[in-house]
Amino acid sequence: MVALYAATGFFILPPLIKTRLIEKLSAYTGRKVELGELRLNPFALSTTLRKFTLHERTGGQFMSFDELYINFQTSSLFRWAYTFSIIQLTSPSSNIRIQKDGTFNFHDLLPPAREKSETQQNAPVPLLIQHLVVNRAQMVFEDITRPTPYKQQIAALSFSLKNFTTRPNREGLYEFEAATEEGATLKYRGNLSMAPMYSKGSLELTGIKLRKLWSYLQDQLNFEIAGGELDISGTYEFNITEGLTDLRLQDSSVNVRSLSVLSKEDGEEAITLPHLSFSGTELDYQKREMKIALIQSDSAKIRGKFDKDGKFSLHKMFQPKTTDSSQEMHPKNQSKSGEWQISINKIEIADYALHMKDQTTVPITQLDLSPVNLKIENVKIGSPGTAHIELQVGLNQTGTMKVAGKVSPEPLTADLDVQISKIALPPFDPYVKKHTQLEISDGSLSLNGHLNFSRPGAEQQVDFEGDIRIESARVLDSVLSEDFVRWKRLDLRQVKYDNNPASLSIQEIIARGLYTRIIIGPDRTANVQHILVRDKKPLTETKGQQANDNQLPIRIGQVSIIDSSMNFTDLSLKPNFTSAIQNLNGTVKGLSSEQLARADIDLKGQVDKYAPVVIQGKINPLSEQAYTDITMNFHGIELTTFSPYSGKFAGYKIEKGKLSFELQYKLSQKILIGENHIVLDQFTLGEKVESPDATNLPVRLAIAILKDSHGVIDLNIPVRGDLNDPQFRLAPVIIKAFVNLIAKAATSPFKMLGALVGGEGEELDFVLFTPGSNALSQEQQSKLAKIAKALEERPQLILNLRGTAAESVDRYALAERAILTRIRTQRNIPIESPLAEDEQKRLLKLYREMFRKEDPYDLIPPTDTTGTKIPKDVRRAAVVDAARKKLIEKYPISESDLRTLAQERAEVIKDYMVQQGGLAAPRIFLLEVDTKASATDHEVKMPLALDAR
């Protein structure tokens, strides 16, 4: 019996079972099955299968192994369970593939749903494996449904398992290790129950290659993992009861080592992470709770950039590619009960480096944040809680920023102390260039303040209080490559900002060593005109936006100016013009955007070191309806400073002189009222300068007219204007008024002179004479007296007299005067007096002498037109009158007579100005006479002319 048992077991049954096994498996799976050898040991109750292969339906290999050794135990009869002392599988291999239709290549091996349900109704026989050994297992996983087909091979995996059972409420203690050729290892120790499903133990996975995990998900990700390893360890407890899954983790940790993340867009390395660990992790799946004792990382390098459209590269990298299936798996509206509550005891990040590029600016902005050290304690996510944060960041190796305080995520609130120490400003220059034509070449920012932030709902609340300091700042005009503003130190003390309601207050602004410069370039454009980059938006859109924007209420307690200066340079002139206000000190108190607020301004300085400047008054530049009541006094400015301007526009350099002026301006309700009191002392022009822009006006004369006897020009130029008028500009109005004053003095000197002495200016530029006479009337003498008075106060003026005679009226008057001289014996009788009888006789005698062949009585017939005889006395009077007229018409008056009359008239005026007006004779010049003058209203006009010495 023993021999028969042995023969049957060793020799008869193996080939029978082998054949039957192949047939059954082939029929059940519908696939080709190969089995190289089957051995039985009837005494040990063991079976050995060698060279087994299960093929695909298409012919490829699906599963195989070199050897399967099974040792069955007779104790199964007593245990009421299939009991095996050992099951050992050597070199198992499988090919798992997800096919194009989304099914696995083994889906047809599973029993149909109906058959499966019937099987489940029968209670399964328990299974007990005392020792399960797998040696050199390998598996190939392939997924051809993905856009990038995925194929991964796990090779040389070995592990052992002891006391595995499926008996209800029985736990087995298991411990095994597994390793792969790539260095990944699996260590497990714990117990496992199959009915119900329960397990508790410790698990350790080390050396997991992150690139292999990434390669399967690469089509859903915008980044590439080039390298890195993952370690996972911890204890767990897993239980499935009545369809409910419960998972708990304790004392678990996750470590990421040597992680390298690349951007798919440009292939550049975005993240280099030497170390990241999660330790002391606890998880309760039922309660949706996770606790992490410590998250720690150091020495990471993160590189990011904003593209030209303003999109951040890291955001794009880690933004998942959405698909319909992913949206179904992660619905937007999740119930509150399904949210996790995460608690993190401490987060420590050390020696991080963030390298950021901003391509929205020209040139590209490079910001290097290094080192970045961060500590956060007591972080709560999904539940109320307040975390404490400490952040320290270095910026571009120049300064540091420290943030410390409390942060709560739900609702989001922050209560932070912020300190910034000497952060260099030049790296932020490209952002300034986006909106201005300025360049920050130097300067550092420091800040010490407190920030509160909260967002309880849709609106957010922000308030800040602190001090700001900017040191050694220098801002250039990039168009002219010259300084625009700089200062040694600018302090903003007790800055308070609140956004709800919006308000900004500053207790004091202190500017030390402030220097500003206004430059007119070679193209005659001031730097302040091109500082701001023009907005490309339509004007209507810009106006609409401005109208909708609410004005921010601003309060500034005091602005202090210490040891500051202002400079003005005109590069359009050759030589260049430069002037400066130095040693500027003072305050502006009470600045506010409130409508009725008034700030007191009190500034003092010197122009070019020695000319004092005082600016005082009240202003309100921050309110919507600006208010100004200000006085600016400048005293004793050297006029030679302005020589480039006088050479260009007047054609003369300035020899000497000082300028003082007082400006008083009042602005209210957009109406500007200004008084400009300008005093030029000893203003003297120098040598002539050739300039194509020089005026043709007699500038020297204008200056001489405006100067008084002490060499002072004292002018008052009022200004009126409505700022609502887009054509109104203050500076052009003042300049135009001054230029018009000079032009008036040069072109209408007597009008200006008359205005200066309080006379009728339009009557002082000429003297009227009766035809044929050189006598001055009382009215003309009064006029000359006013001119003499004005000239006495303006010693640089000289009077030019050009005697005039009008042939049309003076010749007749001279002829009449000559005739009356010959017929009258008395010299003081007026010309218009009637002729006496003896004078009539002499007149008729003179007529006969001049017209030898004519009888004067032939001029008047003895009868009138009706033939009536004219009375003798009437005819005689008519004859005398006709003879007189003909004598005057024919009496010879030479050019010399007219010249003599013209000279006499000039000399009469000169005599009056010297003898009656007290004017020095050397200041009066007689010019060549003019005998071709015209007469007006039977009067001869002799023009007067002024000139400057």
PDB file of C-alpha atoms in Angstrom, residues 429 431-439 478 530-533:
ATOM      1  CA  ASP A 429      13.888 100.564 -11.041  1.00  0.00           C
ATOM      2  CA  TYR A 431       8.861  99.016 -12.175  1.00  0.00           C
ATOM      3  CA  VAL A 432       9.360 102.781 -11.926  1.00  0.00           C
ATOM      4  CA  LYS A 433      10.255 102.924 -15.608  1.00  0.00           C
ATOM      5  CA  LYS A 434       6.913 101.314 -16.507  1.00  0.00           C
ATOM      6  CA  HIS A 435       5.161 104.523 -15.467  1.00  0.00           C
ATOM      7  CA  THR A 436       7.843 107.230 -15.573  1.00  0.00           C
ATOM      8  CA  GLN A 437      10.964 108.334 -17.404  1.00  0.00           C
ATOM      9  CA  LEU A 438      12.914 108.112 -14.163  1.00  0.00           C
ATOM     10  CA  GLU A 439      15.774 105.872 -13.132  1.00  0.00           C
ATOM     11  CA  SER A 478      16.617 108.966 -17.996  1.00  0.00           C
ATOM     12  CA  HIS A 530       8.212 114.005 -19.795  1.00  0.00           C
ATOM     13  CA  ILE A 531       8.595 112.385 -16.364  1.00  0.00           C
ATOM     14  CA  LEU A 532       5.330 110.440 -16.558  1.00  0.00           C
ATOM     15  CA  VAL A 533       4.835 107.863 -19.280  1.00  0.00           C
TER      16      VAL A 533
END
